[in-house]
Tab-separated table of C-alpha atoms in Angstrom:
chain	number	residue	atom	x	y	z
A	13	UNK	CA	0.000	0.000	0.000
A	14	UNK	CA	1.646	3.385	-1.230
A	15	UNK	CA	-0.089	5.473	1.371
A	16	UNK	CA	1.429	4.163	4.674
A	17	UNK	CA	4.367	2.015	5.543
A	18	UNK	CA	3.320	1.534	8.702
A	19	UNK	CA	0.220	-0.011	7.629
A	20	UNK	CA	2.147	-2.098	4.841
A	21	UNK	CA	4.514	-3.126	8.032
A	22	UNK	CA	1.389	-4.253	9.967
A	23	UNK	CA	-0.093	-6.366	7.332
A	24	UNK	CA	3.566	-8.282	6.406
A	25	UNK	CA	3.654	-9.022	10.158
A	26	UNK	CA	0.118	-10.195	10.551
A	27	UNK	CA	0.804	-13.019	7.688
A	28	UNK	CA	2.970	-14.559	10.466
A	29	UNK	CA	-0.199	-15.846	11.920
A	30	UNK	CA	-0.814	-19.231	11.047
A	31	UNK	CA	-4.115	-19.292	8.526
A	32	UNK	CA	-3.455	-15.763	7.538
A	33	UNK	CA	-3.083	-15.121	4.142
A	34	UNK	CA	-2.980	-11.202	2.311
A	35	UNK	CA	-6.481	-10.752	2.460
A	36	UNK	CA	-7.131	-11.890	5.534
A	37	UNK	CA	-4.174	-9.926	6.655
A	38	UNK	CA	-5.569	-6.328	5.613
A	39	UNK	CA	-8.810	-7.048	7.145
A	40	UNK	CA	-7.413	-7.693	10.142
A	41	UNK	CA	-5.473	-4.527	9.864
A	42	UNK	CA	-7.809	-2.203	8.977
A	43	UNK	CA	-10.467	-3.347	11.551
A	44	UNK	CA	-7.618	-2.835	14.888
A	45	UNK	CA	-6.679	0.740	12.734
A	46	UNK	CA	-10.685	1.754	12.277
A	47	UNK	CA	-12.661	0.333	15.262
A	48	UNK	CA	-9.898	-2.003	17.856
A	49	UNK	CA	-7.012	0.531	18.276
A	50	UNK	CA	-7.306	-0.343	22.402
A	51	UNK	CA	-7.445	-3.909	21.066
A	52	UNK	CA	-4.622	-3.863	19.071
A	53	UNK	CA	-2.529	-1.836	21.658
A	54	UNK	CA	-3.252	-4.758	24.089
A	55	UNK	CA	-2.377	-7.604	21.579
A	56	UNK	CA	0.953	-5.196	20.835
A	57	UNK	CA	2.146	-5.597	24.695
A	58	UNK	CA	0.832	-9.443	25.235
A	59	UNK	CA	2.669	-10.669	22.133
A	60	UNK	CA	5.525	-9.044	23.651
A	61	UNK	CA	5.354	-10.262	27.076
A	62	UNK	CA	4.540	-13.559	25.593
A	63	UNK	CA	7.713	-14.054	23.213
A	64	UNK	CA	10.408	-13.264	25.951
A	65	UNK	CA	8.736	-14.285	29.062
A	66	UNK	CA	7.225	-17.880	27.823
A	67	UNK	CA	9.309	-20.747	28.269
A	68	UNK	CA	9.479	-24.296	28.915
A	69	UNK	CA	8.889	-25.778	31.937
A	70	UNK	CA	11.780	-27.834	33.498
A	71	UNK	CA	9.735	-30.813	34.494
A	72	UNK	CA	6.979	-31.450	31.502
A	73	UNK	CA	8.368	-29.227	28.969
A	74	UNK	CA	5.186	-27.123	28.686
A	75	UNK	CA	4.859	-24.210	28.082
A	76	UNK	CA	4.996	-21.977	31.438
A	77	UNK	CA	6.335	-18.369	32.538
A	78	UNK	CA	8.474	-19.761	35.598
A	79	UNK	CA	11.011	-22.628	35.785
A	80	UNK	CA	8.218	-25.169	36.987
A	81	UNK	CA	4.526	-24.901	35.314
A	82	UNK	CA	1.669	-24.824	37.950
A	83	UNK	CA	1.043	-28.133	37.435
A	84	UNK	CA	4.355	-29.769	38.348
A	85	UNK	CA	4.828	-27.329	41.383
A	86	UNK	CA	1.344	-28.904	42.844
A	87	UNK	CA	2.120	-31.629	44.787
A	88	UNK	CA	-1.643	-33.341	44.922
A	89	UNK	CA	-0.971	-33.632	40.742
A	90	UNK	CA	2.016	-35.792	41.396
A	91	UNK	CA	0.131	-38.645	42.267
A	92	UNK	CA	2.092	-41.567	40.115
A	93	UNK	CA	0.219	-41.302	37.066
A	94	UNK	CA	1.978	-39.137	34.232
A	95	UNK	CA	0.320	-38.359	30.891
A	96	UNK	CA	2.113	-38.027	28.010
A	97	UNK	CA	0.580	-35.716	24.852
A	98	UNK	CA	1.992	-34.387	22.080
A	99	UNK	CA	1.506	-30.088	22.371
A	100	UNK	CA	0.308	-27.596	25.208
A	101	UNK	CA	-3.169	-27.417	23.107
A	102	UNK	CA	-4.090	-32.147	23.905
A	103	UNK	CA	-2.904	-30.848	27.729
A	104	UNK	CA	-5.369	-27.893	27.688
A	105	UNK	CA	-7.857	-30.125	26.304
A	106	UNK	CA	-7.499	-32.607	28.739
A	107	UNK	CA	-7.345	-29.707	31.861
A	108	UNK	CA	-10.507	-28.579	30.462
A	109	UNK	CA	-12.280	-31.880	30.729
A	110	UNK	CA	-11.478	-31.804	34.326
A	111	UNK	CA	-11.028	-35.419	35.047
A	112	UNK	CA	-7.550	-36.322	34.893
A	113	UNK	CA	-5.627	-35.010	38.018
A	114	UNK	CA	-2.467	-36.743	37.513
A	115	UNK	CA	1.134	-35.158	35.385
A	116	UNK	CA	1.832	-34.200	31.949
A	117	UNK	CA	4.858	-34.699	30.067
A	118	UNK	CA	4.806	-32.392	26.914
A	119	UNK	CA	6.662	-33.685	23.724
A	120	UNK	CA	5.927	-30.611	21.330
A	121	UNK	CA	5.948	-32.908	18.475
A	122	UNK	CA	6.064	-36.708	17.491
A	123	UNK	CA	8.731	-38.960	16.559
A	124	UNK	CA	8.946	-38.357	12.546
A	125	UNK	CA	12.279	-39.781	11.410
A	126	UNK	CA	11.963	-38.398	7.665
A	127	UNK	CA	11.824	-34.949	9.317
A	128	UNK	CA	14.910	-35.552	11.432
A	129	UNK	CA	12.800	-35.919	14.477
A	130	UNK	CA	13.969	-38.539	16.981
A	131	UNK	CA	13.642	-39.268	20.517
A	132	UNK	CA	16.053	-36.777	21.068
A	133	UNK	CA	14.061	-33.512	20.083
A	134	UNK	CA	11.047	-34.809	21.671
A	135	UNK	CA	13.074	-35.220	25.057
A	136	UNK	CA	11.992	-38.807	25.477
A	137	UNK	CA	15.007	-39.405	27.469
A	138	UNK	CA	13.885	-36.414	29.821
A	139	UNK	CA	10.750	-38.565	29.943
A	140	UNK	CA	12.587	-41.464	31.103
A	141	UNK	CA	14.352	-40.353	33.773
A	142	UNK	CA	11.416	-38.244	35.200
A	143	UNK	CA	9.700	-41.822	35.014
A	144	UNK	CA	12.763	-43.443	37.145
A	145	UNK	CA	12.881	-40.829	39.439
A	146	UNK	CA	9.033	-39.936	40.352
A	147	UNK	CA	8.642	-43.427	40.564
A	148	UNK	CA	5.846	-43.444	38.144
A	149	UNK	CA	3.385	-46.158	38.182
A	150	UNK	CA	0.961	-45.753	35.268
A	151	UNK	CA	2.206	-44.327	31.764
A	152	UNK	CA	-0.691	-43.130	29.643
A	153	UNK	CA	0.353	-42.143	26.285
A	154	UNK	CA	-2.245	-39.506	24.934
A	155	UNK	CA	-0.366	-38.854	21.601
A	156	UNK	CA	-2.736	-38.270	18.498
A	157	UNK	CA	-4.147	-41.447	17.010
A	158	UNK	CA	-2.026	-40.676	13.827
A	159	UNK	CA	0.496	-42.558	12.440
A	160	UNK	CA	3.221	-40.625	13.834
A	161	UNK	CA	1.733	-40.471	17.084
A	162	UNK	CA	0.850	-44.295	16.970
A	163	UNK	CA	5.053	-45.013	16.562
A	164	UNK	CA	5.726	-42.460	19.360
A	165	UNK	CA	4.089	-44.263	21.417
A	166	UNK	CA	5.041	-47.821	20.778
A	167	UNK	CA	8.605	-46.273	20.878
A	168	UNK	CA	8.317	-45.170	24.933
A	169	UNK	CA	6.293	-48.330	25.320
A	170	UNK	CA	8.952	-50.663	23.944
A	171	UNK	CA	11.624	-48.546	25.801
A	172	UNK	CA	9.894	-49.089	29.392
A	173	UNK	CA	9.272	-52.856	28.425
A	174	UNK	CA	10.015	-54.913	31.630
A	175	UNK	CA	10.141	-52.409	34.017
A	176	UNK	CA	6.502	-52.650	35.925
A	177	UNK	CA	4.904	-49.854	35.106
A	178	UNK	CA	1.466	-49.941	33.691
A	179	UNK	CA	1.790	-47.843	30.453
A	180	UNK	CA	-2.277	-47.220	29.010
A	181	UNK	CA	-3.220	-45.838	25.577
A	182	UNK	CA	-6.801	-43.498	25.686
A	183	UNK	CA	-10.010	-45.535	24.717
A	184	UNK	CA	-11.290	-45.529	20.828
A	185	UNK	CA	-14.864	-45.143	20.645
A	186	UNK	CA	-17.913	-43.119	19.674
A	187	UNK	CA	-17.454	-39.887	20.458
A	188	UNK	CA	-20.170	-38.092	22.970
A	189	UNK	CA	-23.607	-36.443	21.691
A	190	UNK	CA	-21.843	-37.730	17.725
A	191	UNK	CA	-24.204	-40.061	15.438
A	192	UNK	CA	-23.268	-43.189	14.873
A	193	UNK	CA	-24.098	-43.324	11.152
A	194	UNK	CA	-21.630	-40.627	11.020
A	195	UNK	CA	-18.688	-42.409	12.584
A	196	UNK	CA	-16.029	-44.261	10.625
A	197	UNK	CA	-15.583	-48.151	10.272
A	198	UNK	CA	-12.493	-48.337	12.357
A	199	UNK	CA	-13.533	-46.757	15.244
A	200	UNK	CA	-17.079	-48.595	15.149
A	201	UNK	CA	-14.749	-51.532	14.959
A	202	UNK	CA	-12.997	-50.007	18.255
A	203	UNK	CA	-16.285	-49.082	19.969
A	204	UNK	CA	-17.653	-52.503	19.472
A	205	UNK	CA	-14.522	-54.655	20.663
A	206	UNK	CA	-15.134	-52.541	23.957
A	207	UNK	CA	-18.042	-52.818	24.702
A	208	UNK	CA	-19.101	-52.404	27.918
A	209	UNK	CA	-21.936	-54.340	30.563
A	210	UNK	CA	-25.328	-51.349	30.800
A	211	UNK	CA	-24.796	-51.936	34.897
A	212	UNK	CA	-21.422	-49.957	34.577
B	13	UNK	CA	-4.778	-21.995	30.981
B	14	UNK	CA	-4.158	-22.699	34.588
B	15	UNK	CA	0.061	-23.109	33.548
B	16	UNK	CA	0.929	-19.465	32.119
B	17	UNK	CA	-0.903	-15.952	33.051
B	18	UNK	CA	1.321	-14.637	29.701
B	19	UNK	CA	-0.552	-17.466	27.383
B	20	UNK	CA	-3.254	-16.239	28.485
B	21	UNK	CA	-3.298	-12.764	28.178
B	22	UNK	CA	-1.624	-13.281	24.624
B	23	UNK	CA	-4.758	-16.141	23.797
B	24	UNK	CA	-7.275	-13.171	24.800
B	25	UNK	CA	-5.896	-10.719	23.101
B	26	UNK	CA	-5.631	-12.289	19.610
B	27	UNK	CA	-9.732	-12.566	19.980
B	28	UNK	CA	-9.750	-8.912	19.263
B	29	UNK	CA	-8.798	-9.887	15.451
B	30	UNK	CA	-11.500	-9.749	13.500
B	31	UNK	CA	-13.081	-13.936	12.630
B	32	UNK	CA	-10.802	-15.308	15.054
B	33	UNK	CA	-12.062	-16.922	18.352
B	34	UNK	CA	-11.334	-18.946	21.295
B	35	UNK	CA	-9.487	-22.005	19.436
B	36	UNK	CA	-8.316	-19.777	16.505
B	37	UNK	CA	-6.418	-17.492	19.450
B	38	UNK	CA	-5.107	-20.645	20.825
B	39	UNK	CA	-3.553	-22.208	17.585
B	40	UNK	CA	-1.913	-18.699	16.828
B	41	UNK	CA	-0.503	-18.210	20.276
B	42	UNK	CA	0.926	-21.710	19.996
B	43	UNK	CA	1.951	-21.423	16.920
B	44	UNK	CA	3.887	-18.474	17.604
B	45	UNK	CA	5.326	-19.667	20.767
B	46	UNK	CA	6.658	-22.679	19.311
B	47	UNK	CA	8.026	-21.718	15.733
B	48	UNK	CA	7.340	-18.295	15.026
B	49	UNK	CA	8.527	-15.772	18.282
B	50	UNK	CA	10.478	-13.689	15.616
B	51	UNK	CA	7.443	-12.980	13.565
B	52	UNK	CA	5.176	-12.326	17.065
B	53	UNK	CA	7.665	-9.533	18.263
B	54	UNK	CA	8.076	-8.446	14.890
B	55	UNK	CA	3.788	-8.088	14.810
B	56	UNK	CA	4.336	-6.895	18.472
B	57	UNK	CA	6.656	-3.521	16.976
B	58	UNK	CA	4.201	-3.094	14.234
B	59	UNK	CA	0.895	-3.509	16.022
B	60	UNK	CA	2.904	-0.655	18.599
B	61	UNK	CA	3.886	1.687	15.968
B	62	UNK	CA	0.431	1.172	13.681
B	63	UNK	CA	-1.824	2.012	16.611
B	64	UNK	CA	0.022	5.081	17.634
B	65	UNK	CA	1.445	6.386	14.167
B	66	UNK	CA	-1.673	5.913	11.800
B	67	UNK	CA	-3.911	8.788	11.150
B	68	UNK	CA	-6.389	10.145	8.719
B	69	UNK	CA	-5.042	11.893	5.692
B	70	UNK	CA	-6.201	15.424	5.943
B	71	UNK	CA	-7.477	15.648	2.465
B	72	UNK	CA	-8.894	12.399	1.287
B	73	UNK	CA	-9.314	10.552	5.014
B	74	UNK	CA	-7.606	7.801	4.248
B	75	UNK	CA	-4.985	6.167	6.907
B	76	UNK	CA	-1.410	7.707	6.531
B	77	UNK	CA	1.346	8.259	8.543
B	78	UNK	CA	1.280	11.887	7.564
B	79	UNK	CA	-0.782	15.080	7.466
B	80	UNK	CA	-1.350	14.082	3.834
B	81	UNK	CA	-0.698	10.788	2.163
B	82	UNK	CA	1.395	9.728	-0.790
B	83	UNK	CA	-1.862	9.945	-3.214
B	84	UNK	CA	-2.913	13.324	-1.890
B	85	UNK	CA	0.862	14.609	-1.954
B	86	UNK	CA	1.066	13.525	-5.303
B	87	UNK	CA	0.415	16.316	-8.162
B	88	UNK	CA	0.505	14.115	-10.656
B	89	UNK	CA	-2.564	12.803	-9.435
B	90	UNK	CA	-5.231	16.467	-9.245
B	91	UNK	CA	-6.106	15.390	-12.601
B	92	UNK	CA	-9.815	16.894	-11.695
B	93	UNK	CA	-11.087	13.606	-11.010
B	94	UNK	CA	-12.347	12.421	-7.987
B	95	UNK	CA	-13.410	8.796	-6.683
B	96	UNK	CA	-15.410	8.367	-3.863
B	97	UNK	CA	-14.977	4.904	-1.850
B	98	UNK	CA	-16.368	3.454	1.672
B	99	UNK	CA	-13.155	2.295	3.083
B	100	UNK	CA	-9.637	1.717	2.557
B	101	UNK	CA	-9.403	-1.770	1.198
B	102	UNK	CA	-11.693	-0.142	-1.649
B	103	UNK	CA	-9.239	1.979	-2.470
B	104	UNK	CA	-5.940	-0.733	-2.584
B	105	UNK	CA	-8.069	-2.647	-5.065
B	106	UNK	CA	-8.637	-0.120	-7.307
B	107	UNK	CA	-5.165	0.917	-6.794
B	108	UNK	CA	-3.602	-2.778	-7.475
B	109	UNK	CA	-6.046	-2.881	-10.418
B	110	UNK	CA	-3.516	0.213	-11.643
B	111	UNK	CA	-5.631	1.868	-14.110
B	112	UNK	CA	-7.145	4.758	-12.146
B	113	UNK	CA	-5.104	8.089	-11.895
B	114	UNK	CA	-7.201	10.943	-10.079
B	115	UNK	CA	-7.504	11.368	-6.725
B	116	UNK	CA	-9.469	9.842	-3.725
B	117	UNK	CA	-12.005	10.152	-0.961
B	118	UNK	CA	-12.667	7.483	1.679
B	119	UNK	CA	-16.238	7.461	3.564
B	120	UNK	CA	-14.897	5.371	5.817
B	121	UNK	CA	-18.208	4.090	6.010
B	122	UNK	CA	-21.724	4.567	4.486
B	123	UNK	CA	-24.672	6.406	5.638
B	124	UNK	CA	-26.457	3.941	7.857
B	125	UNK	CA	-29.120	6.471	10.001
B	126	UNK	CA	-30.489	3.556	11.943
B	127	UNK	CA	-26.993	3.140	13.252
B	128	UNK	CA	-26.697	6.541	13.847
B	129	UNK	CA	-24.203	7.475	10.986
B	130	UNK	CA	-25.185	10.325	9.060
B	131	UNK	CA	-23.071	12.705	6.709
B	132	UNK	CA	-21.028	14.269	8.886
B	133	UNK	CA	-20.064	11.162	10.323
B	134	UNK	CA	-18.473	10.368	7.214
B	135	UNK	CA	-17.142	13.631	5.815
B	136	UNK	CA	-19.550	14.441	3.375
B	137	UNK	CA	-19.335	17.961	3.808
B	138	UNK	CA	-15.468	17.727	3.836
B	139	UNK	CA	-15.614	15.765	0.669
B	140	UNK	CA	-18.153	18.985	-0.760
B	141	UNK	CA	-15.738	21.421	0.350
B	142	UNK	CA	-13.046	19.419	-1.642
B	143	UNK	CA	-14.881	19.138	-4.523
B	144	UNK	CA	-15.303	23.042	-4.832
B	145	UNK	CA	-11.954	24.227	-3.610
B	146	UNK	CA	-9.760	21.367	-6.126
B	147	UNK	CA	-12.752	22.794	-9.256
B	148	UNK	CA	-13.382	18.694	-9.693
B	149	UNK	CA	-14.851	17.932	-12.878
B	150	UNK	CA	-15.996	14.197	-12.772
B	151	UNK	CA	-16.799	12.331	-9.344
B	152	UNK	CA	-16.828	9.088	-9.449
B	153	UNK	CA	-19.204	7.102	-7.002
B	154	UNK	CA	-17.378	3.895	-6.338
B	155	UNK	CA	-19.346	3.094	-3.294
B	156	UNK	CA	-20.901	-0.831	-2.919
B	157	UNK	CA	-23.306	-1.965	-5.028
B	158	UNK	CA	-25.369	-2.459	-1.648
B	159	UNK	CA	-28.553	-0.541	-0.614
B	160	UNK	CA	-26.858	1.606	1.924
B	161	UNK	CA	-23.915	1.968	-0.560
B	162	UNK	CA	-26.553	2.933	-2.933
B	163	UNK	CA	-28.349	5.407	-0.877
B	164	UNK	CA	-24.993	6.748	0.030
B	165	UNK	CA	-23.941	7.660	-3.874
B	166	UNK	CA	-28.018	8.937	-4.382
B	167	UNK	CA	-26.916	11.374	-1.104
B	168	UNK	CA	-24.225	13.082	-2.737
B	169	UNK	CA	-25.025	12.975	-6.425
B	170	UNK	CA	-28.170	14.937	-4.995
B	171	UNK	CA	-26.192	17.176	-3.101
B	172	UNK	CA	-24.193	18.363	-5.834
B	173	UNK	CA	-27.085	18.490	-8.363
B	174	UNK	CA	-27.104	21.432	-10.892
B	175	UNK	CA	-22.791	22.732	-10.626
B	176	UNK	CA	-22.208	20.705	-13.635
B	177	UNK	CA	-19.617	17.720	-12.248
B	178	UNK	CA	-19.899	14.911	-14.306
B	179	UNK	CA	-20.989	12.099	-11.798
B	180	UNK	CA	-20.587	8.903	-12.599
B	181	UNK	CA	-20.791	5.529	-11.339
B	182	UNK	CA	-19.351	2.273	-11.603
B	183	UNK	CA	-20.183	-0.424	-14.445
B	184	UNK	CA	-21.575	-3.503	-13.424
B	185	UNK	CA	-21.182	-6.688	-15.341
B	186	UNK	CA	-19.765	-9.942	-15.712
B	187	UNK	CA	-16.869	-10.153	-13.770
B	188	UNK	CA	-13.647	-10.882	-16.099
B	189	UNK	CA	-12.816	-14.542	-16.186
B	190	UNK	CA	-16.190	-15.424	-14.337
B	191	UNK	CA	-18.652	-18.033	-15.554
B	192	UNK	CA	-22.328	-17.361	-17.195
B	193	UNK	CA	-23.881	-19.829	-15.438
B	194	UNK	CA	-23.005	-18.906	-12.255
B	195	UNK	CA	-23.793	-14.860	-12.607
B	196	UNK	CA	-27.295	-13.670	-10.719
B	197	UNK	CA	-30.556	-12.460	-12.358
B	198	UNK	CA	-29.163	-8.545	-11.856
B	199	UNK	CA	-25.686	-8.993	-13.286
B	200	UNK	CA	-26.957	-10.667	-16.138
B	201	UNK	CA	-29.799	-7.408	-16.950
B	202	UNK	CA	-27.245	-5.204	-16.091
B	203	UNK	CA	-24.449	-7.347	-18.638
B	204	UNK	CA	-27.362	-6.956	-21.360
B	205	UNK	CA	-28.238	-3.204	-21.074
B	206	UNK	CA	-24.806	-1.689	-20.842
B	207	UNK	CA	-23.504	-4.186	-24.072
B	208	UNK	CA	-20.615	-2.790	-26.123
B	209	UNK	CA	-20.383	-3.047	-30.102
B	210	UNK	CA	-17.105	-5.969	-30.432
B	211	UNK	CA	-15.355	-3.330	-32.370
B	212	UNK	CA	-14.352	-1.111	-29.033
C-alpha cells in the first residue's frame, strides 16, 4: 500500500499468523486501525510479554512463565500417574475436561524420522528419567491417534518394556452427543470390541 | 490456561482480530510460541507503531502516517477527477487494479441512520468542500453496489445536483474470467443493457 508504511509493516507481520493469508491480513489490519485501536494496543504488549517471558517448563516441557509450570509445582498432581501428549493445546484439552488429576509430560511434536525428528528432540530421554525418578506407576500415552503419534508411542512403550509400570493408551470409541451413522468403520470396529456391561 | 498468566493474556488478546475466536487465538498463540517468536515480536513492533502512528489523511481521510498521504501529496494525481470509496481496502483494489489516476475520498463508512451514521459522520461535507476548492470535474461514485452503498452515492449525487460535475458511477457486469452460469438475475440485466459493439 503506497499510502502508509506503517500499515504495509502491519499487514507483512500479521501473515505470520498461522491461517493468515494477504487478504485476511488487511482485514485484520484495517479493523484494529478503524474500530480495535485499544485492542490492538493490548495484543501489541501481550505478544511481547509472551515471546520473551514464555518458556518451557523444566519438568513437563510445557509451556509456562516460571522454571516449573503450575502443574508440576502442585504436589496433589504428582500422584504416580503421568500423561504423556503431544503439544500444550491435547494438555489444555485434557485440563478442560477436568477429570484427569495426575502429570503431563509435553513432547511438542512426534517422533517423525523423515523430518529428522527422533527421541532426542522430543526429550523422550527427559521422559525417562522423570519416570525413574518420580517413581511413576501408570504411563498413559495420549499422543494423536495418527500414524506418527501411533510409533511415538510404541517407541516409549517398547523402551519401558520390563520395568513394571502400567503404560495405558486413551479408549477408541464413539465420540459423545456424535451419530453413529456418522462415525467411521475403524472406530465402530474399536467401539464394538469394547463394549461395555449397561450396569457400569 | 491454569500453567501461564502470559498465554493467556496473549490467547485473549488475539480474539480482538476480527473472525478469530477462542481455538483460533489458541492455535496462533501456539503457533507463535513454538516456531514463530520472531514474527510475534516483529507483529508486536508493528501492532505498537500502527496504533500510535496511523492517522487520517487530511485531504482524502484515508490512513497515513502523515498530514497528507502519498496519493494526496502527489500532483501528478489532481487530474480533476475524484473517486469516492467506503473504506480503505476499496481503495488498494482499485489501486492494485492500476488503471485509475485521479484522486481519492474514503467514507470510511456509508450512511447507515439507523446506526446513527449520518453525513457528517463520514465527511460528506469535507468531501463537498473538496470538490469546490480542487474545481473537480468528474466524481466518481465507487461506493458498494449495496442498498446503503446505494443510498450513500443517491446522497451526494443529490447534493451536488445542478454545478455541472460529471458524476458517474461504476459499471456492473460480468466479472472478467467469471462463468455465465453462475452470474445472478441482476448482473446478467445489467451485462445486457450496458452491451458494447465488439469493435471497441
Amino acid at each position: 500500500m503506497a499510502f502508509s508504511p506503517l500499515v504495509d509493516e502491519l499487514v507483512d507481520s500479521l501473515r505470520c499468523l498461522p491461517g493468515v493469508g494477504q487478504k485476511t491480513a488487511q482485514r485484520m489490519a484495517f479493523h484494529l486501525l478503524e474500530r480495535g485501536r485499544s485492542g490492538g494496543t493490548r495484543l501489541s504488549e501481550a505478544l511481547s510479554q509472551a515471546m520473551t517471558g514464555v518458556r518451557r517448563c523444566e519438568c513437563c516441557q510445557n509451556f509456562s512463565d516460571t522454571e516449573l509450570c503450575g502443574i508440576c509445582e502442585n504436589p496433589q498432581r504428582r500422584t504416580g500417574t503421568l500423561c504423556v501428549v503431544e503439544s500444550p493445546s491435547d494438555l489444555l484439552a485434557i485440563e478442560q475436561a477436568g477429570d484427569y488429576r495426575g502429570g503431563y509430560f509435553v513432547l511438542m511434536g512426534h517422533l517423525s524420522p523423515i523430518d529428522g525428528v527422533g527421541p532426542e528432540q522430543i526429550g523422550i530421554e527427559r521422559l525417562l528419567k522423570r519416570i525413574r525418578e518420580e517413581g511413576v506407576t501408570e504411563l498413559i500415552l495420549a499422543t494423536n491417534p495418527t500414524v506418527e503419534g501411533e510409533a511415538t508411542a510404541h517407541y516409549i512403550a517398547d523402551r519401558l518394556d520390563g520395568q513394571g509400570i502400567l503404560i495405558t493408551r486413551l479408549a477408541h470409541g464413539i465420540p459423545v452427543g456424535g451419530e453413529l451413522g456418522y462415525v467411521d468403520g475403524f472406530t465402530l470396529t474399536h467401539a464394538f470390541r469394547g463394549r461395555k456391561p449397561l450396569s457400569d
